[in-house]
């Protein structure tokens, strides 16, 4: 039996409800045992464990390591970093990823660009197998007040997106080839994911520090040229480790994706201390990032000397 993983934002009731709606329709078509829904199937609200966040990471990772396809719900310009990490994990294993969105916006690097992407990071578009987009409202009904009618229009769009997702999974989805395991011999290559917030010279500083230790570096190039997303993914496949910047209000989508791909393929991945507010949830240890990001990282560093010490360990 195939196993489908529903990746979705889950920190508010409406997001969990949307994930449950998608999972319900998948279960009607493929059977309840064929669908894994995070938070629901880990019983997150009631789970009792001395290190609950790490245990949730382990439970989700166990499923990610044996799924056959993923349905990833992506909405808004600020994509959920946990979902992006899970997409990277699936894509790193060569698992097809079906992205579902009802966004009416698309994205581009400049106001006058003709190259536009459904996502704010072109690496996502490169790794997903197929995207289902329903950007428009449904037809206007005649029943109810204007708010009921508007609600019905939105629910129509959601239902259409889910129906198309079920049909897509019933057909054959193709994906990128799986990333190979991290190379252990030969010249070491580090994949560098630059900061989207803060010091733009950070990548060059990290690169200089790594080269001083005999490590060649690849700087992600898709932010200056979106067509470089394929080259970035290829470089990650050749890299023996990755360094990503997760600082700022949230982990950027591409950085989260790279962390997931590294976690799936045994590549060490390091990040500077995020320097953000901590998050707290019932029964869970404090987390300095989305737990899929925090525990997907091999380690963090406060300065470049600490990074090089970690690499030598």
CSV table of C-alpha atoms in Angstrom, one decimal:
chain,number,residue,atom,x,y,z
A,1,UNK,CA,0.0,0.0,0.0
A,2,UNK,CA,1.3,3.5,-0.9
A,3,UNK,CA,1.7,6.0,1.9
A,4,UNK,CA,0.9,9.7,1.4
A,5,UNK,CA,2.1,12.4,3.7
A,6,UNK,CA,0.1,15.6,4.0
A,7,UNK,CA,2.5,18.5,4.8
A,8,UNK,CA,0.7,21.6,6.1
A,9,UNK,CA,1.0,24.6,8.4
A,10,UNK,CA,-0.4,23.4,11.7
A,11,UNK,CA,-0.1,26.1,14.3
A,12,UNK,CA,-3.7,27.4,14.1
A,13,UNK,CA,-7.0,25.7,14.0
A,14,UNK,CA,-7.9,26.8,10.5
A,15,UNK,CA,-4.6,25.4,9.1
A,16,UNK,CA,-5.1,22.1,10.9
A,17,UNK,CA,-8.7,21.9,9.6
A,18,UNK,CA,-7.5,22.4,6.1
A,19,UNK,CA,-4.9,19.6,6.5
A,20,UNK,CA,-7.6,17.4,7.9
A,21,UNK,CA,-9.9,18.2,5.0
A,22,UNK,CA,-7.2,17.2,2.5
A,23,UNK,CA,-6.3,14.0,4.5
A,24,UNK,CA,-10.0,13.0,4.7
A,25,UNK,CA,-10.5,13.2,1.0
A,26,UNK,CA,-7.3,11.2,0.4
A,27,UNK,CA,-8.4,8.6,2.9
A,28,UNK,CA,-11.7,8.2,1.1
A,29,UNK,CA,-9.9,7.5,-2.1
A,30,UNK,CA,-6.9,5.5,-0.9
A,31,UNK,CA,-7.9,4.3,2.5
A,32,UNK,CA,-7.2,5.7,6.0
A,33,UNK,CA,-4.0,3.7,6.5
A,34,UNK,CA,-2.5,5.2,3.3
A,35,UNK,CA,-2.5,8.8,4.8
A,36,UNK,CA,-0.2,10.3,7.4
A,37,UNK,CA,-1.4,13.7,8.9
A,38,UNK,CA,1.1,15.4,11.2
A,39,UNK,CA,-0.2,16.6,14.6
A,40,UNK,CA,-3.2,14.3,14.2
A,41,UNK,CA,-1.3,11.0,13.8
A,42,UNK,CA,1.3,12.0,16.3
A,43,UNK,CA,-1.4,13.0,18.8
A,44,UNK,CA,0.7,16.1,19.3
A,45,UNK,CA,-1.7,17.8,21.7
A,46,UNK,CA,-1.7,14.9,24.1
A,47,UNK,CA,1.8,13.5,23.6
A,48,UNK,CA,3.7,13.2,26.8
A,49,UNK,CA,7.5,13.0,26.4
A,50,UNK,CA,10.4,14.6,28.3
A,51,UNK,CA,11.7,16.1,25.0
A,52,UNK,CA,8.4,16.4,23.1
A,53,UNK,CA,9.6,18.5,20.2
A,54,UNK,CA,12.5,16.1,19.4
A,55,UNK,CA,10.1,13.2,19.7
A,56,UNK,CA,7.7,14.8,17.2
A,57,UNK,CA,10.6,15.4,14.8
A,58,UNK,CA,11.5,11.7,15.1
A,59,UNK,CA,7.9,10.6,14.5
A,60,UNK,CA,7.5,12.8,11.4
A,61,UNK,CA,10.9,11.8,10.1
A,62,UNK,CA,10.1,8.1,10.5
A,63,UNK,CA,7.1,8.6,8.2
A,64,UNK,CA,9.0,10.8,5.8
A,65,UNK,CA,11.6,8.1,5.4
A,66,UNK,CA,9.0,5.6,3.9
A,67,UNK,CA,6.4,7.7,2.1
A,68,UNK,CA,5.6,7.2,-1.6
A,69,UNK,CA,4.3,10.7,-2.3
A,70,UNK,CA,3.6,14.0,-0.5
A,71,UNK,CA,0.8,16.5,-0.7
A,72,UNK,CA,2.2,19.9,0.4
A,73,UNK,CA,-0.2,22.7,1.1
A,74,UNK,CA,1.5,26.0,0.4
A,75,UNK,CA,-0.2,29.3,0.8
A,76,UNK,CA,0.9,32.9,1.3
A,77,UNK,CA,4.2,34.7,0.5
A,78,UNK,CA,5.6,33.6,3.9
A,79,UNK,CA,5.7,29.9,3.4
A,80,UNK,CA,5.8,27.6,6.4
A,81,UNK,CA,9.4,26.6,7.1
A,82,UNK,CA,8.4,23.2,8.5
A,83,UNK,CA,6.5,22.3,5.4
A,84,UNK,CA,9.4,23.5,3.2
A,85,UNK,CA,11.8,21.3,5.2
A,86,UNK,CA,9.5,18.3,4.7
A,87,UNK,CA,9.3,19.0,1.0
A,88,UNK,CA,13.1,19.0,0.9
A,89,UNK,CA,13.2,15.8,2.8
A,90,UNK,CA,10.9,14.1,0.3
A,91,UNK,CA,12.6,15.6,-2.8
A,92,UNK,CA,16.0,14.5,-1.4
A,93,UNK,CA,14.7,11.0,-1.4
A,94,UNK,CA,13.3,11.3,-4.9
A,95,UNK,CA,9.7,11.1,-3.6
A,96,UNK,CA,7.1,13.0,-5.8
A,97,UNK,CA,5.8,16.2,-4.2
A,98,UNK,CA,2.4,17.5,-5.2
A,99,UNK,CA,2.1,21.2,-4.2
A,100,UNK,CA,-1.4,22.6,-3.7
A,101,UNK,CA,-2.2,26.3,-3.5
A,102,UNK,CA,-5.1,28.6,-3.7
A,103,UNK,CA,-2.9,31.8,-3.8
A,104,UNK,CA,-3.9,34.5,-6.2
A,105,UNK,CA,-0.4,36.0,-6.2
A,106,UNK,CA,2.7,34.9,-8.1
A,107,UNK,CA,6.2,36.2,-7.5
A,108,UNK,CA,9.2,37.6,-9.4
A,109,UNK,CA,12.5,39.3,-8.5
A,110,UNK,CA,11.6,42.7,-9.9
A,111,UNK,CA,8.5,44.8,-10.8
A,112,UNK,CA,9.2,44.6,-14.6
A,113,UNK,CA,10.1,40.9,-14.7
A,114,UNK,CA,8.5,38.6,-17.2
A,115,UNK,CA,9.8,35.5,-15.3
A,116,UNK,CA,7.3,34.8,-12.6
A,117,UNK,CA,7.1,31.9,-10.2
A,118,UNK,CA,4.2,30.5,-8.1
A,119,UNK,CA,6.5,30.5,-5.1
A,120,UNK,CA,8.8,33.2,-3.6
A,121,UNK,CA,11.8,30.8,-4.1
A,122,UNK,CA,12.4,29.2,-7.5
A,123,UNK,CA,14.1,26.1,-5.8
A,124,UNK,CA,10.6,25.0,-4.7
A,125,UNK,CA,9.3,25.1,-8.2
A,126,UNK,CA,12.3,23.1,-9.4
A,127,UNK,CA,11.8,20.2,-6.9
A,128,UNK,CA,8.0,19.8,-6.8
A,129,UNK,CA,6.7,17.2,-9.2
A,130,UNK,CA,3.4,19.0,-10.0
A,131,UNK,CA,1.6,22.0,-8.7
A,132,UNK,CA,-2.2,22.4,-8.4
A,133,UNK,CA,-3.2,26.0,-8.3
A,134,UNK,CA,-6.8,27.3,-7.9
A,135,UNK,CA,-6.3,31.1,-7.6
A,136,UNK,CA,-9.9,32.2,-8.3
A,137,UNK,CA,-13.0,32.1,-6.2
A,138,UNK,CA,-15.9,29.8,-7.1
A,139,UNK,CA,-19.1,31.0,-8.6
A,140,UNK,CA,-21.3,33.4,-6.7
A,141,UNK,CA,-24.3,31.6,-5.1
A,142,UNK,CA,-27.8,33.0,-4.5
A,143,UNK,CA,-28.2,31.7,-0.9
A,144,UNK,CA,-27.3,33.5,2.4
A,145,UNK,CA,-25.9,36.9,3.2
A,146,UNK,CA,-22.8,38.2,1.4
A,147,UNK,CA,-20.5,36.6,3.9
A,148,UNK,CA,-22.0,33.2,3.5
A,149,UNK,CA,-21.8,33.6,-0.3
A,150,UNK,CA,-18.2,34.7,0.0
A,151,UNK,CA,-17.4,31.7,2.3
A,152,UNK,CA,-19.0,29.3,-0.2
A,153,UNK,CA,-16.9,30.8,-3.0
A,154,UNK,CA,-13.7,30.1,-1.0
A,155,UNK,CA,-14.8,26.6,0.0
A,156,UNK,CA,-15.5,25.9,-3.7
A,157,UNK,CA,-11.9,26.8,-4.5
A,158,UNK,CA,-10.6,24.6,-1.7
A,159,UNK,CA,-12.8,21.6,-2.7
A,160,UNK,CA,-11.7,21.9,-6.4
A,161,UNK,CA,-8.0,22.0,-5.3
A,162,UNK,CA,-8.4,18.9,-3.2
A,163,UNK,CA,-10.3,17.0,-5.9
A,164,UNK,CA,-7.6,17.7,-8.4
A,165,UNK,CA,-5.0,16.6,-5.9
A,166,UNK,CA,-6.7,13.2,-5.4
A,167,UNK,CA,-6.9,12.7,-9.1
A,168,UNK,CA,-3.3,13.6,-9.5
A,169,UNK,CA,-2.2,11.1,-6.9
A,170,UNK,CA,-4.3,8.4,-8.6
A,171,UNK,CA,-2.2,9.0,-11.7
A,172,UNK,CA,1.6,8.6,-12.0
A,173,UNK,CA,3.6,11.4,-10.6
A,174,UNK,CA,7.3,11.9,-11.6
A,175,UNK,CA,9.9,13.5,-9.4
A,176,UNK,CA,13.5,14.6,-9.5
A,177,UNK,CA,16.1,11.8,-9.0
A,178,UNK,CA,17.0,11.2,-5.4
A,179,UNK,CA,20.1,13.0,-4.1
A,180,UNK,CA,22.9,10.5,-3.6
A,181,UNK,CA,24.3,10.0,0.0
A,182,UNK,CA,26.9,12.6,1.1
A,183,UNK,CA,30.3,11.9,-0.6
A,184,UNK,CA,33.0,10.8,1.8
A,185,UNK,CA,36.1,10.8,-0.4
A,186,UNK,CA,37.8,13.3,-2.6
A,187,UNK,CA,37.7,17.1,-2.4
A,188,UNK,CA,35.0,18.5,0.0
A,189,UNK,CA,32.4,20.7,-1.4
A,190,UNK,CA,30.2,22.9,0.8
A,191,UNK,CA,26.8,24.2,-0.4
A,192,UNK,CA,26.2,27.8,0.9
A,193,UNK,CA,22.6,29.2,1.2
A,194,UNK,CA,22.9,33.0,1.6
A,195,UNK,CA,20.9,35.1,4.0
A,196,UNK,CA,17.7,36.8,2.9
A,197,UNK,CA,17.9,39.1,5.9
A,198,UNK,CA,20.9,40.9,7.3
A,199,UNK,CA,24.5,40.9,6.3
A,200,UNK,CA,24.9,40.3,2.5
A,201,UNK,CA,28.6,39.8,2.9
A,202,UNK,CA,28.1,36.8,5.2
A,203,UNK,CA,28.3,34.2,2.4
A,204,UNK,CA,31.7,35.4,1.3
A,205,UNK,CA,33.0,35.4,4.9
A,206,UNK,CA,31.8,31.8,5.3
A,207,UNK,CA,33.3,30.8,2.0
A,208,UNK,CA,36.7,32.3,2.9
A,209,UNK,CA,36.7,30.5,6.2
A,210,UNK,CA,35.9,27.2,4.6
A,211,UNK,CA,38.4,27.5,1.8
A,212,UNK,CA,41.1,28.1,4.4
A,213,UNK,CA,40.3,24.6,5.6
A,214,UNK,CA,40.5,23.1,2.0
A,215,UNK,CA,36.7,23.1,1.4
A,216,UNK,CA,35.5,24.3,-2.0
A,217,UNK,CA,32.2,26.2,-1.9
A,218,UNK,CA,29.1,26.7,-4.1
A,219,UNK,CA,27.1,29.8,-3.5
A,220,UNK,CA,23.4,29.5,-4.3
A,221,UNK,CA,22.9,31.5,-7.5
A,222,UNK,CA,19.1,31.4,-8.0
A,223,UNK,CA,18.5,34.7,-6.2
A,224,UNK,CA,20.3,36.6,-8.9
A,225,UNK,CA,19.1,34.3,-11.7
A,226,UNK,CA,16.0,32.1,-11.1
A,227,UNK,CA,17.1,29.7,-13.8
A,228,UNK,CA,20.1,28.7,-11.5
A,229,UNK,CA,17.7,26.7,-9.3
A,230,UNK,CA,18.6,23.5,-11.1
A,231,UNK,CA,22.3,24.3,-10.7
A,232,UNK,CA,21.8,24.8,-7.0
A,233,UNK,CA,20.1,21.5,-6.6
A,234,UNK,CA,22.8,19.8,-8.6
A,235,UNK,CA,25.5,21.4,-6.4
A,236,UNK,CA,23.7,20.2,-3.3
A,237,UNK,CA,23.8,16.7,-4.7
A,238,UNK,CA,27.6,16.9,-5.1
A,239,UNK,CA,28.2,18.6,-1.7
A,240,UNK,CA,29.4,16.8,1.4
A,241,UNK,CA,27.9,19.4,3.7
A,242,UNK,CA,25.8,22.6,3.7
A,243,UNK,CA,25.8,25.9,5.6
A,244,UNK,CA,22.5,27.8,5.6
A,245,UNK,CA,21.4,31.1,7.1
A,246,UNK,CA,18.3,30.7,9.2
A,247,UNK,CA,18.4,34.1,10.8
A,248,UNK,CA,15.6,36.6,10.6
A,249,UNK,CA,11.9,36.4,11.5
A,250,UNK,CA,11.6,32.9,10.0
A,251,UNK,CA,13.6,30.4,8.1
A,252,UNK,CA,13.5,31.2,4.4
A,253,UNK,CA,11.8,28.5,2.2
A,254,UNK,CA,15.0,27.6,0.3
A,255,UNK,CA,17.1,27.2,3.4
A,256,UNK,CA,14.4,25.0,5.0
A,257,UNK,CA,14.2,22.9,1.8
A,258,UNK,CA,18.0,22.4,1.9
A,259,UNK,CA,17.9,21.4,5.6
A,260,UNK,CA,15.3,18.8,4.8
A,261,UNK,CA,17.3,17.4,1.8
A,262,UNK,CA,20.4,17.2,4.0
A,263,UNK,CA,18.5,15.4,6.8
A,264,UNK,CA,17.2,12.9,4.3
A,265,UNK,CA,20.6,12.1,2.8
A,266,UNK,CA,22.9,12.2,5.7
A,267,UNK,CA,24.6,15.5,4.9
A,268,UNK,CA,25.8,17.6,7.8
A,269,UNK,CA,24.1,21.0,7.7
A,270,UNK,CA,25.1,24.0,9.9
A,271,UNK,CA,23.5,27.3,10.6
A,272,UNK,CA,24.4,30.5,12.5
A,273,UNK,CA,22.5,31.0,15.8
A,274,UNK,CA,19.1,32.3,14.7
A,275,UNK,CA,19.0,35.1,17.3
A,276,UNK,CA,15.2,35.0,17.3
A,277,UNK,CA,12.5,34.8,20.0
A,278,UNK,CA,11.9,31.3,21.4
A,279,UNK,CA,8.6,29.5,20.9
A,280,UNK,CA,6.7,27.6,23.6
A,281,UNK,CA,3.8,25.1,23.4
A,282,UNK,CA,2.0,22.9,25.9
A,283,UNK,CA,4.2,20.1,27.1
A,284,UNK,CA,7.0,20.9,24.7
A,285,UNK,CA,10.5,22.1,25.4
A,286,UNK,CA,11.3,25.6,24.3
A,287,UNK,CA,12.3,25.8,20.6
A,288,UNK,CA,14.4,28.4,18.8
A,289,UNK,CA,12.9,27.5,15.4
A,290,UNK,CA,10.3,25.3,13.9
A,291,UNK,CA,11.1,21.9,15.4
A,292,UNK,CA,11.6,20.4,11.9
A,293,UNK,CA,14.3,23.1,11.3
A,294,UNK,CA,15.8,22.9,14.8
A,295,UNK,CA,16.3,19.2,14.9
A,296,UNK,CA,17.0,18.8,11.2
A,297,UNK,CA,20.2,20.9,11.7
A,298,UNK,CA,23.4,19.1,12.6
A,299,UNK,CA,24.4,22.1,14.7
A,300,UNK,CA,24.5,25.9,15.0
A,301,UNK,CA,27.5,28.2,15.5
A,302,UNK,CA,28.0,31.6,17.0
A,303,UNK,CA,30.9,32.7,14.9
A,304,UNK,CA,33.1,31.3,12.1
A,305,UNK,CA,35.7,29.9,14.4
A,306,UNK,CA,33.0,27.8,16.0
A,307,UNK,CA,31.9,26.6,12.6
A,308,UNK,CA,35.4,25.5,11.5
A,309,UNK,CA,35.8,23.7,14.9
A,310,UNK,CA,32.5,21.8,14.2
A,311,UNK,CA,33.8,20.8,10.8
A,312,UNK,CA,37.0,19.5,12.3
A,313,UNK,CA,35.2,17.5,15.0
